[in-house]
Coordinates of C-alpha atoms in Angstrom, one line a residue:
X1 CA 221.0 104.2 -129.8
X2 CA 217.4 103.2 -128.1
X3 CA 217.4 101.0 -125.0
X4 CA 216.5 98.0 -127.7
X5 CA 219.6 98.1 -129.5
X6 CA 221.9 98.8 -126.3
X7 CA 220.3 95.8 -124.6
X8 CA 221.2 93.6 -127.8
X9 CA 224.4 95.1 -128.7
X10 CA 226.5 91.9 -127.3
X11 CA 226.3 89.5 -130.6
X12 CA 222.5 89.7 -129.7
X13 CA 223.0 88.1 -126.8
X14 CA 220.1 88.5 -124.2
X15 CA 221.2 90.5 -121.3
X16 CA 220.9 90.8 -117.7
X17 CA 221.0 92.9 -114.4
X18 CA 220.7 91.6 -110.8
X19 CA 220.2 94.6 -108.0
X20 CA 220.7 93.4 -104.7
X21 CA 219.4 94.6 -101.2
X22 CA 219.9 93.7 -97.5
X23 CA 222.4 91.4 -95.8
X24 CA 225.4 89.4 -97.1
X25 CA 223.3 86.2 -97.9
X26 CA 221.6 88.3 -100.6
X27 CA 224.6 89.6 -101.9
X28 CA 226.3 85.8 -102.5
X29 CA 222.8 85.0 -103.6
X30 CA 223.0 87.6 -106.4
X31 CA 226.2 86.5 -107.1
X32 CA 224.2 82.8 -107.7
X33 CA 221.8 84.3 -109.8
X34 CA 224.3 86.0 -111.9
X35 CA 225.9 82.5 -112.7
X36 CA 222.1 81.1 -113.5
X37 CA 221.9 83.2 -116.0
X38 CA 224.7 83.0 -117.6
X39 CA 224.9 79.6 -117.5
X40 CA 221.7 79.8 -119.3
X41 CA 222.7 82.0 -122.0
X42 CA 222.7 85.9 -120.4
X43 CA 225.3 88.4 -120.3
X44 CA 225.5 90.7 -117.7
X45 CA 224.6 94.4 -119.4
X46 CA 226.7 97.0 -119.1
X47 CA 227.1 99.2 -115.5
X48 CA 225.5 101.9 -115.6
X49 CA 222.5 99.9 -117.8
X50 CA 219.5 101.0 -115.4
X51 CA 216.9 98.8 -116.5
X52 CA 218.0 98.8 -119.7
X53 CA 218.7 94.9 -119.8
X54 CA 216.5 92.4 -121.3
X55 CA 216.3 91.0 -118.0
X56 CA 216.3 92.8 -114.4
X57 CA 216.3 91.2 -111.1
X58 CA 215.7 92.3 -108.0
X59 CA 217.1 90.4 -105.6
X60 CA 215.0 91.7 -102.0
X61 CA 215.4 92.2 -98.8
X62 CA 212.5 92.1 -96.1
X63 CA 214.0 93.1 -93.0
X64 CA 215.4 96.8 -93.8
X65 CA 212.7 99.8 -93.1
X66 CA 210.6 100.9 -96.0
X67 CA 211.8 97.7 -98.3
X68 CA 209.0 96.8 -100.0
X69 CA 207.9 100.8 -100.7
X70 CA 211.9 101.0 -102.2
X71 CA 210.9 97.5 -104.6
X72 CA 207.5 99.1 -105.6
X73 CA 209.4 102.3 -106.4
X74 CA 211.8 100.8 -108.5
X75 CA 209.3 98.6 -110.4
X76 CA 207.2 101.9 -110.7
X77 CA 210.1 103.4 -112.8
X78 CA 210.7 100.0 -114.9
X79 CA 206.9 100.3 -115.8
X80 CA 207.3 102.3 -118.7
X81 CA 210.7 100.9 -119.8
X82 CA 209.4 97.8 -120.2
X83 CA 205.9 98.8 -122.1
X84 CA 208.0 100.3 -124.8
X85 CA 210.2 97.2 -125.1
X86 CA 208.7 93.9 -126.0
X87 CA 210.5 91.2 -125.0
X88 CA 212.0 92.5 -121.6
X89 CA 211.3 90.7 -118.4
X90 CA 211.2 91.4 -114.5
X91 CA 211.7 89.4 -111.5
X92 CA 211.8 89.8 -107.6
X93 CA 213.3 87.3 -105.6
X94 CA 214.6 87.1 -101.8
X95 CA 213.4 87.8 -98.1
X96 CA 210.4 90.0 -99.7
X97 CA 209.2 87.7 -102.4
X98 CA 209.5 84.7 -99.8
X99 CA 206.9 87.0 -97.6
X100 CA 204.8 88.5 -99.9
X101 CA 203.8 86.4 -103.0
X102 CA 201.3 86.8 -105.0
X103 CA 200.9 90.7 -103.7
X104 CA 204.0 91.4 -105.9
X105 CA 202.3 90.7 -108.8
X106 CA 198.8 92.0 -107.4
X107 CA 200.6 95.3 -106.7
X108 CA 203.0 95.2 -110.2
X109 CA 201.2 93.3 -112.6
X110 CA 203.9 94.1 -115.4
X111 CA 206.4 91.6 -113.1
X112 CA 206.5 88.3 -114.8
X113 CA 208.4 85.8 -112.3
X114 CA 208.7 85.8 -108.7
X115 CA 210.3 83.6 -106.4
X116 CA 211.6 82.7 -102.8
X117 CA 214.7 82.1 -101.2
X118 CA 214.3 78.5 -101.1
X119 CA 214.1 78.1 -105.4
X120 CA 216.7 80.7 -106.6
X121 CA 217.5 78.1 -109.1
X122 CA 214.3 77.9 -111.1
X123 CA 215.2 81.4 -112.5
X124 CA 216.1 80.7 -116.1
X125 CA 213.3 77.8 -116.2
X126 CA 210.7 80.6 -114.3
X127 CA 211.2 83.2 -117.2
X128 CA 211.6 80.7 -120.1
X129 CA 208.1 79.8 -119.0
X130 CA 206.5 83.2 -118.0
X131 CA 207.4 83.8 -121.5
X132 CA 206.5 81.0 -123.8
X133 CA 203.0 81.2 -121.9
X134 CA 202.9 84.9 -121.7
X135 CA 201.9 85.5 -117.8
X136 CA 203.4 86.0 -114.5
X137 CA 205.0 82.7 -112.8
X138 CA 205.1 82.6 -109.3
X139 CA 206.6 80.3 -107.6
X140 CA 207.5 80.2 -103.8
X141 CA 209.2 77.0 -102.7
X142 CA 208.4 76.6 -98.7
X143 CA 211.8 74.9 -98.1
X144 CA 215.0 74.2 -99.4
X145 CA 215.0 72.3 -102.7
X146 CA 219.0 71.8 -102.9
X147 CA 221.9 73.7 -101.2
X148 CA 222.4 77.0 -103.1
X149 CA 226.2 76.3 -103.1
X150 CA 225.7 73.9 -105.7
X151 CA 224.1 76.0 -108.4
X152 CA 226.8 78.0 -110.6
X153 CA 228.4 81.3 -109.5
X154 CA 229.3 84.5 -111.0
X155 CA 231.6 85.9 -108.2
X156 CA 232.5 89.7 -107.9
X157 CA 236.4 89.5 -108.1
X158 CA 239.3 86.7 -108.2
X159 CA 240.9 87.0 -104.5
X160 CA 238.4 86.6 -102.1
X161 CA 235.3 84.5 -101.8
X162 CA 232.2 84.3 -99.6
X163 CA 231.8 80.3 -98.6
X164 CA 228.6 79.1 -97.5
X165 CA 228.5 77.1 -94.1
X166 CA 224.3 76.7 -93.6
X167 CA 221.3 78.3 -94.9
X168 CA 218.3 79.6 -92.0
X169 CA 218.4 80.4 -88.6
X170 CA 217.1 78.3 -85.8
X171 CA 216.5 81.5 -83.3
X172 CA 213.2 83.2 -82.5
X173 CA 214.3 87.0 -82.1
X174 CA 211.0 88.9 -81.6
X175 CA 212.3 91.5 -84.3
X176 CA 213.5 89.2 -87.1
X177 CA 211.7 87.9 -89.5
X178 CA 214.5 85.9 -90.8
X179 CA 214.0 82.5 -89.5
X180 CA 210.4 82.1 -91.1
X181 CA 212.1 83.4 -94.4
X182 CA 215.0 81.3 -94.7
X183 CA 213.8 78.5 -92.8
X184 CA 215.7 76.1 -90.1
X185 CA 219.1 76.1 -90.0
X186 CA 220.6 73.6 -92.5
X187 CA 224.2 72.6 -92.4
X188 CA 226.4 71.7 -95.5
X189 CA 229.2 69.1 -94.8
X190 CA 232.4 69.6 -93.9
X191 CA 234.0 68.0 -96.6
X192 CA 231.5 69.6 -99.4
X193 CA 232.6 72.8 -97.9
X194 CA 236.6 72.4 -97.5
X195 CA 236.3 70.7 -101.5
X196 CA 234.8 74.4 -102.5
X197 CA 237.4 76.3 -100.2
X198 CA 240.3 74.1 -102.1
X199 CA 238.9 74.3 -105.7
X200 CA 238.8 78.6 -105.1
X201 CA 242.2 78.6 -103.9
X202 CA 243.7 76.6 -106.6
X203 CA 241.7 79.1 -108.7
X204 CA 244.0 81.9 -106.8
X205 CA 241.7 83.3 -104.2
X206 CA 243.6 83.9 -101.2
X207 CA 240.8 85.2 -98.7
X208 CA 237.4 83.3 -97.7
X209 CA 234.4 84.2 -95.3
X210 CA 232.8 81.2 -93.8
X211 CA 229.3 82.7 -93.9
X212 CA 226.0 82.0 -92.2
X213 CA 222.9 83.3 -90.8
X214 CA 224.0 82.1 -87.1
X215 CA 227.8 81.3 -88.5
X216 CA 228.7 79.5 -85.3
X217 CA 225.6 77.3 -84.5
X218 CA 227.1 75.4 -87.4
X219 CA 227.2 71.5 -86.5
X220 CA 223.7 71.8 -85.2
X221 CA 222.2 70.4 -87.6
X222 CA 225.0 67.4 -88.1
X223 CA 225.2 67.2 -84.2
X224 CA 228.7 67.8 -83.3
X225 CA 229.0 71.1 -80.9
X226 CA 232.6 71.8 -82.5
X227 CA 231.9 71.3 -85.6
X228 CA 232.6 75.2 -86.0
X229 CA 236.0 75.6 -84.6
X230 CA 237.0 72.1 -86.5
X231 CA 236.4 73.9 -90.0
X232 CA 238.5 77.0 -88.7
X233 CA 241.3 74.9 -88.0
X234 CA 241.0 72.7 -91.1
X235 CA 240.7 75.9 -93.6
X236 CA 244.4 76.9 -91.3
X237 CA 245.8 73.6 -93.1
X238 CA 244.8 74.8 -96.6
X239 CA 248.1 75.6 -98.5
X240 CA 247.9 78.7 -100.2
X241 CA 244.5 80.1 -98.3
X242 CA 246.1 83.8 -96.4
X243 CA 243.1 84.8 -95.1
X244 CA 239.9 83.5 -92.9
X245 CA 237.0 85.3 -91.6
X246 CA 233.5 84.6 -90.9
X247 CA 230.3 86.4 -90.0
X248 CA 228.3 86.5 -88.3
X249 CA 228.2 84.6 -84.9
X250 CA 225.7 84.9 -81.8
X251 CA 226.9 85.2 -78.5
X252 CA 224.9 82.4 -78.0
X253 CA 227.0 79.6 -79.5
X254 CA 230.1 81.5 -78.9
X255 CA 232.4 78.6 -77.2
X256 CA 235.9 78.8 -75.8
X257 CA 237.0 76.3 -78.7
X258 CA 235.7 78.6 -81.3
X259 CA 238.0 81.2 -79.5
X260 CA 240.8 78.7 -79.2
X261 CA 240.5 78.0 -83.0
X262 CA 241.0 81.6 -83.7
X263 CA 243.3 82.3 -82.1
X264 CA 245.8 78.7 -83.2
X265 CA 245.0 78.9 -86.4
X266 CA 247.6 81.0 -88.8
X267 CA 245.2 82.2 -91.5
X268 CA 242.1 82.7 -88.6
X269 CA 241.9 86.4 -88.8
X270 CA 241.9 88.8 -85.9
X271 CA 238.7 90.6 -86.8
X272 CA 235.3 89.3 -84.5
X273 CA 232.2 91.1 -85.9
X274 CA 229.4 89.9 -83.0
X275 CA 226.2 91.5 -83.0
X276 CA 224.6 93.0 -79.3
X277 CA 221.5 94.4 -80.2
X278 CA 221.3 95.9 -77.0
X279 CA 223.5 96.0 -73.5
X280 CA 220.2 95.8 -71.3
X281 CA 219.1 92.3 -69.6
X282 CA 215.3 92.8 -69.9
X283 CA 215.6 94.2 -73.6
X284 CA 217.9 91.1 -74.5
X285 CA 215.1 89.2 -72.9
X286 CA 212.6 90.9 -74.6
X287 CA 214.2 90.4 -77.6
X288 CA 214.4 86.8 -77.0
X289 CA 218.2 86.8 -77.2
X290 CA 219.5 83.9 -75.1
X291 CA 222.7 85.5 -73.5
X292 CA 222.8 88.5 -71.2
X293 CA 224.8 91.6 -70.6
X294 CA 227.7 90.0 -68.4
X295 CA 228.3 86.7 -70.6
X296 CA 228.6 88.8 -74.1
X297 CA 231.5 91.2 -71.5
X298 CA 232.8 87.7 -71.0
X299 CA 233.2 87.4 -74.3
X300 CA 235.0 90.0 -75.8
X301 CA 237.2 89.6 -72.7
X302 CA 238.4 86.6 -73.6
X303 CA 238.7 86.9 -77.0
X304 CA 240.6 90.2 -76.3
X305 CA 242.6 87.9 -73.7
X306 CA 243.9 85.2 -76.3
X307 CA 243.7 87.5 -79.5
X308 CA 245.2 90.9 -78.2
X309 CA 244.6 93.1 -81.4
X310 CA 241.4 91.9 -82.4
X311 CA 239.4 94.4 -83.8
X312 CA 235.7 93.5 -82.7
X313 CA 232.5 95.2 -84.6
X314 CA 229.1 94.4 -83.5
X315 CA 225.3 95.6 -84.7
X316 CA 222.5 97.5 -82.1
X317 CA 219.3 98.3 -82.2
X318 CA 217.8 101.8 -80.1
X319 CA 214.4 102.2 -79.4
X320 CA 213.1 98.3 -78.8
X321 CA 209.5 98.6 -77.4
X322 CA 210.0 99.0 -74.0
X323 CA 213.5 100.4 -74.1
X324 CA 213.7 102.6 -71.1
X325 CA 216.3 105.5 -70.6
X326 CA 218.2 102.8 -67.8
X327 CA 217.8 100.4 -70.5
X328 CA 220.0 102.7 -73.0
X329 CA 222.1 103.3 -70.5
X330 CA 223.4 99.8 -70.2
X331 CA 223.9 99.7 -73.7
X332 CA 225.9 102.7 -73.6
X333 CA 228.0 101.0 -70.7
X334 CA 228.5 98.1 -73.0
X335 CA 230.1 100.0 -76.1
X336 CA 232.3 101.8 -73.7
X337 CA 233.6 98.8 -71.9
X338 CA 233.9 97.0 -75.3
X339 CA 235.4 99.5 -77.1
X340 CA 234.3 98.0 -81.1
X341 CA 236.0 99.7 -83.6
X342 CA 233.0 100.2 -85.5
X343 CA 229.1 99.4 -84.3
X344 CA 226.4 99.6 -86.6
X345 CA 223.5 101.0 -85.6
X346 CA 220.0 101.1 -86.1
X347 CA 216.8 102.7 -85.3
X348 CA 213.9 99.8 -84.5
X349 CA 211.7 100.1 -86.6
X350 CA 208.1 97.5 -86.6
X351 CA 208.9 94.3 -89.0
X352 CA 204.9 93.0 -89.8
X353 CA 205.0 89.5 -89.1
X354 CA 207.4 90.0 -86.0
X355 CA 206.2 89.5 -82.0
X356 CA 207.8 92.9 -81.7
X357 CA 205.7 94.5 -84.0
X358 CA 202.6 93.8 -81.5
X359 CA 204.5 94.7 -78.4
X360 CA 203.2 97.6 -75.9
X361 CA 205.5 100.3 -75.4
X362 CA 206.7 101.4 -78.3
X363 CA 209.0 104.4 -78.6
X364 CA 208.1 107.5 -80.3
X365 CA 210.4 108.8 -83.0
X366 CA 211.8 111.4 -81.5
X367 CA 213.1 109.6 -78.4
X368 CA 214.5 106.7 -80.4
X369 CA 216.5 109.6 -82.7
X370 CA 218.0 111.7 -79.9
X371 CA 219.0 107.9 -78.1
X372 CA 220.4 107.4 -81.6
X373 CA 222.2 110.2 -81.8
X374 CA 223.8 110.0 -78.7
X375 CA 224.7 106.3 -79.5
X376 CA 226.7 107.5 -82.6
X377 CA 228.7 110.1 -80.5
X378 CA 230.0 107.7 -78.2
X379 CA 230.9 105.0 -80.7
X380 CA 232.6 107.8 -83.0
X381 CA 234.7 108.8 -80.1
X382 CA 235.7 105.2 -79.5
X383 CA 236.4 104.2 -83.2
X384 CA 238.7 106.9 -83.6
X385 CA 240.7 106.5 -80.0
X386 CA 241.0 102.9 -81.2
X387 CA 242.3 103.9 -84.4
X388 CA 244.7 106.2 -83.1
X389 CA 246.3 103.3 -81.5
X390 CA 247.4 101.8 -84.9
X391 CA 249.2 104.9 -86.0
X392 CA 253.1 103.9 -85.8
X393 CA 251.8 100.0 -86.6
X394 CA 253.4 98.5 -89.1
X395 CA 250.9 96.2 -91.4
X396 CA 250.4 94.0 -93.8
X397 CA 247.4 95.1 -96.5
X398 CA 245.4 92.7 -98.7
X399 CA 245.0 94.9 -101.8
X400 CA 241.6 95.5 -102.4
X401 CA 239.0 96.5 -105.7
X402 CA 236.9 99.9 -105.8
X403 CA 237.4 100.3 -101.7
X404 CA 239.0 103.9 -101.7
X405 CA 236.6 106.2 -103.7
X406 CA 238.5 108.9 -103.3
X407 CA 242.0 106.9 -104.2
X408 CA 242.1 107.9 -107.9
X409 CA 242.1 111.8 -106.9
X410 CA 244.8 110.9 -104.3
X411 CA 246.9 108.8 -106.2
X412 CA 246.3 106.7 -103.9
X413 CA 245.2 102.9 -103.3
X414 CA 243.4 101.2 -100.4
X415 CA 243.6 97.5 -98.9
X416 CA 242.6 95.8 -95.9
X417 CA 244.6 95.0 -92.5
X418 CA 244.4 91.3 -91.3
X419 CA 241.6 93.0 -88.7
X420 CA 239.9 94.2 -91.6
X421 CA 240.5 98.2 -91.2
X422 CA 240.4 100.1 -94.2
X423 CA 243.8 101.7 -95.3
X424 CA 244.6 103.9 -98.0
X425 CA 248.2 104.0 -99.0
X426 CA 251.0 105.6 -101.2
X427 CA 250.6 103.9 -104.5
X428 CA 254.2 102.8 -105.0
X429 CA 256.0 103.3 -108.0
X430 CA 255.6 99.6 -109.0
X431 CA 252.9 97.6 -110.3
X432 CA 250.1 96.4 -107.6
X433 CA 247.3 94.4 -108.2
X434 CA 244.0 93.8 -106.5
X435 CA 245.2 90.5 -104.3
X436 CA 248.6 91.5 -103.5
X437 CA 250.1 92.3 -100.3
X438 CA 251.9 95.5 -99.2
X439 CA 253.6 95.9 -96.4
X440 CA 252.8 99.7 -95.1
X441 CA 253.3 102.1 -91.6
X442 CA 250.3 103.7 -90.4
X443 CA 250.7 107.5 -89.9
X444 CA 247.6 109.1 -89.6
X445 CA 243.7 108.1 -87.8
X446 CA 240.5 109.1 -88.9
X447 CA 237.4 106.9 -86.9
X448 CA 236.5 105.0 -90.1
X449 CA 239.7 104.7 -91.6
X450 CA 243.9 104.7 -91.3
X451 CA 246.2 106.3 -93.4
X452 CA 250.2 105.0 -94.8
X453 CA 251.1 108.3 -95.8
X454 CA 254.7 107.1 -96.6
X455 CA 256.4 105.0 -98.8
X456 CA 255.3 101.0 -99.4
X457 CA 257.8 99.1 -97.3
X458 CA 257.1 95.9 -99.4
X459 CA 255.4 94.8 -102.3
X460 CA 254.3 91.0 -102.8
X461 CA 253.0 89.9 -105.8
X462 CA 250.4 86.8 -105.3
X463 CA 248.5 84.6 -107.1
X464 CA 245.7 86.0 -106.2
X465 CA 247.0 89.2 -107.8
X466 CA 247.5 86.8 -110.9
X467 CA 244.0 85.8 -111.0
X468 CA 242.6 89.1 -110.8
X469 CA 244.9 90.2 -114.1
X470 CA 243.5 87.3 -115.5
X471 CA 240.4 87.9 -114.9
X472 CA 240.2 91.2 -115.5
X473 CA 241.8 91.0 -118.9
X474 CA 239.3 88.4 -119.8
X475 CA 236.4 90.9 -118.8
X476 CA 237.9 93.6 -121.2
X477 CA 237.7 90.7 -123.6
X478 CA 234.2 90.0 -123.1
X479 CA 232.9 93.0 -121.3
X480 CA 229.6 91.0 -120.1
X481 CA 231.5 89.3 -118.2
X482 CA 232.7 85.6 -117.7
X483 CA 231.2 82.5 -116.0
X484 CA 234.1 80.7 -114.1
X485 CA 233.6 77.2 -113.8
X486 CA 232.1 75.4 -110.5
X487 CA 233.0 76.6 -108.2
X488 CA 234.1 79.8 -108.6
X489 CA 236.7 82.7 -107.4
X490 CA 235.6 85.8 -105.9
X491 CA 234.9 88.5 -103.3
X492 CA 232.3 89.1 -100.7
X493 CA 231.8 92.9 -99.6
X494 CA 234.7 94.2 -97.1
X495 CA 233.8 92.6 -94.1
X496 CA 232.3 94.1 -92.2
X497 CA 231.8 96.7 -94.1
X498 CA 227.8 95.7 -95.4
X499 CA 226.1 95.2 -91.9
X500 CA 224.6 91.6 -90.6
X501 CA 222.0 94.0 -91.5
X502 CA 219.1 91.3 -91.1
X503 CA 219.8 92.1 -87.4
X504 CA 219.1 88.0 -86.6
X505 CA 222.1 87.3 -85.8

């Protein structure tokens, strides 16, 4: 069968495929654009398709290294697919397409729509255009033209769901780009956002991340200064809602009522993923990060003070222009007296279009790798003392989709703890669905993961679990897939398993 006839092999249905890079914004985005097009007629091709949909989109990020040589890459290789295949559109959206415009379709003159961050909902009405007038549409709103959380959603599974809080980011980081991407933080209303957290529980999801580029500077924009720890303790009211998390915060607007909230409210998760970027004061100030080395301590101690086992993550950067070997030092001192379970790390690397990107003193390659290196030891050491310390713990998992990659070899499945650790587990002899809870001991430590090496010590079926059989028996139905009304149930990534990765936060 030739790409042609795969791609309109669903009752001649046009089809589509979304790729998505960077941070979780862009991956509830895509799920966004998924629902556009569906809504508009699409189905979603089937995995493993390649480019070989009548649509692809990719959905970009600007702040990862080498992003826009990865798009142009991947464009490269569509080239020839879609010379051979009349009919078949492309389009770029996100961080990159908000920053570089009209030098997508300079560079890639076979693209035939590109758009921002800002307009994600003039998809279908972008490509129903480029191709009744047969040339590239680009169109880069400069601000938001409505709240994305209005627009219909195709989410990813039936138990959990990101939520949107704000769009944009009212910080000036000297290494993000962010900010002048997605524009000044803009708050949704509390009860527009409580209405969505209802409708997806009554739908069966039973586990929501409140999500944002500066999660708790939320209320900013509505002036209230609580604002953030008043919608944790009003989703703790929700009947039927198991689970809360959010990401990602800044030390910054990290208050003791937002701590208080987290730790009084039920559902509140104890899981804190809080980025550093670095444990030295005149990096941070470099940086332009408004909190210093002895408040972020403060912190974690208090959180560790009223939430015990938390399990705290954070992000940092090595190699900041200017980082000096005293300067890594403190950061080192930092992850050892904070002890994360898991830091993500990254090498600086020049963002054009950044302040930091002009700065003297940048670090050669070689010193920011061996500083790396050393970073990774140290936090490797620490993630698997700290997990050591759950072995004999006895847990409560969310069951979770596609997390253990290994589990089918194993006969094994995999869930998350209310702190968000990974944990494969004996698949018990029972039934167990993708949103129900097990009840497991933890007998064995590895630094990224636990192990319940014995039997299930409880099985609770949920409604969440009965929305994911639902759902997935509709999807066998209708293998593209099925739009869920507005909104809609579903499932960020494992949190915090993709990275705040725009490293803004």
């Amino acid at each position: 069968m030739s790409s042609i006839d795969r791609s309109q092999s669903v009752g001649g249905t046009r089809t589509y495929e979304v790729r998505t890079y960077g941070c979780q914004m862009n991956v509830h985005d895509s799920e966004r654009l998924s629902g556009l097009l569906e809504d508009a007629g699409y189905v979603r091709a089937a995995e493993g398709a390649d480019g070989d949909a009548d649509v692809v989109v990719f959905n970009t990020c600007a702040v990862r290294e080498n992003a826009d040589n990865k798009l142009y890459g991947n464009l490269g290789h569509l080239a020839p697919k879609k010379a051979s295949r009349p009919g078949m559109q492309i389009a770029v959206g996100g961080c990159l397409a908000q920053k570089d415009r009209d030098t997508i379709v300079k560079r890639a003159p076979w693209v035939d729509v590109v758009f921002g961050t800002h307009n994600i909902g003039k998809l279908p009405v972008l490509l129903e255009r480029a191709r009744v007038q047969e040339e590239a549409q680009v169109e880069i709103a400069e601000s938001l033209e409505a709240f994305p959380s209005t627009l219909p959603t195709r989410r990813e599974s039936a138990y959990a769901a990101w939520v949107s809080i704000s769009v944009g980011c009212n910080n000036t980081c000297t290494f993000c780009i962010v900010p002048a991407l997605r524009g000044k933080e803009k708050d949704r209303r509390p009860g527009d956002i409580l209405a969505e957290v209802e409708a997806l529980v009554a739908e069966g999801v039973s586990e929501i991340t409140l999500l944002g580029q500066n999660v708790n500077a939320y209320g900013s924009d509505i002036g209230d200064r609580e604002a953030f720890s008043k919608l944790l303790r009003a989703c703790g009211s929700i009947e039927g809602l198991e689970r809360v998390r959010f990401t990602s915060p800044h030390p910054r607007d990290f208050t003791d009522d937002v701590i208080a909230a987290m730790a009084e409210t039920p559902n509140a998760m104890p899981q804190l993923h809080m980025p550093l970027q670095s444990g030295s004061d005149p990096v941070l100030k470099a940086m332009r990060r408004s909190y210093r080395q002895e408040r972020y301590l403060g912190i974690i101690e208090k959180v560790r003070a009223a939430i015990p086992h938390a399990a705290i993550t954070t992000d940092i950067i090595v190699g900041f222009p200017g980082e000096t070997e005293e300067d890594f030092e403190q950061t080192l001192h930092v992850v050892r007296e904070a002890r994360f379970a898991q830091a993500y790390t990254f090498q600086y690397s020049k963002r054009p279009g950044t302040p930091a990107a002009e700065m003297d003193g940048q670090i050669p390659k070689a010193v920011v790798q061996e500083r790396y290196e050393r970073l990774v030891a140290v936090q490797e050491e620490i993630s698997w003392e700290e997990n050591k310390k759950q072995v004999g713990r006895t847990l409560e998992l969310m069951v979770a989709e596609g997390e253990g990659r290994k589990d089918g070899a194993t006969h094994r499945l995999s869930g998350r703890a209310p702190d968000n650790r990974l944990v494969h587990f004996t698949k018990p002899g029972q039934e167990v669905r993708p949103g129900d809870v097990v009840t497991v001991e933890i007998t064995y430590a590895a630094p990224h993961h636990l192990l319940a090496e014995g039997a299930v010590l409880d099985v609770r079926r949920t409604r969440a679990g009965d929305a994911w059989e639902k759902r997935n028996a509709a999807e066998q139905a209708k293998p593209a897939g099925v739009l869920l009304g507005l909104p809609k149930i579903g499932v960020p990534e494992p949190q915090p398993a993709v990275a705040s990765g725009c490293g803004c936060d």
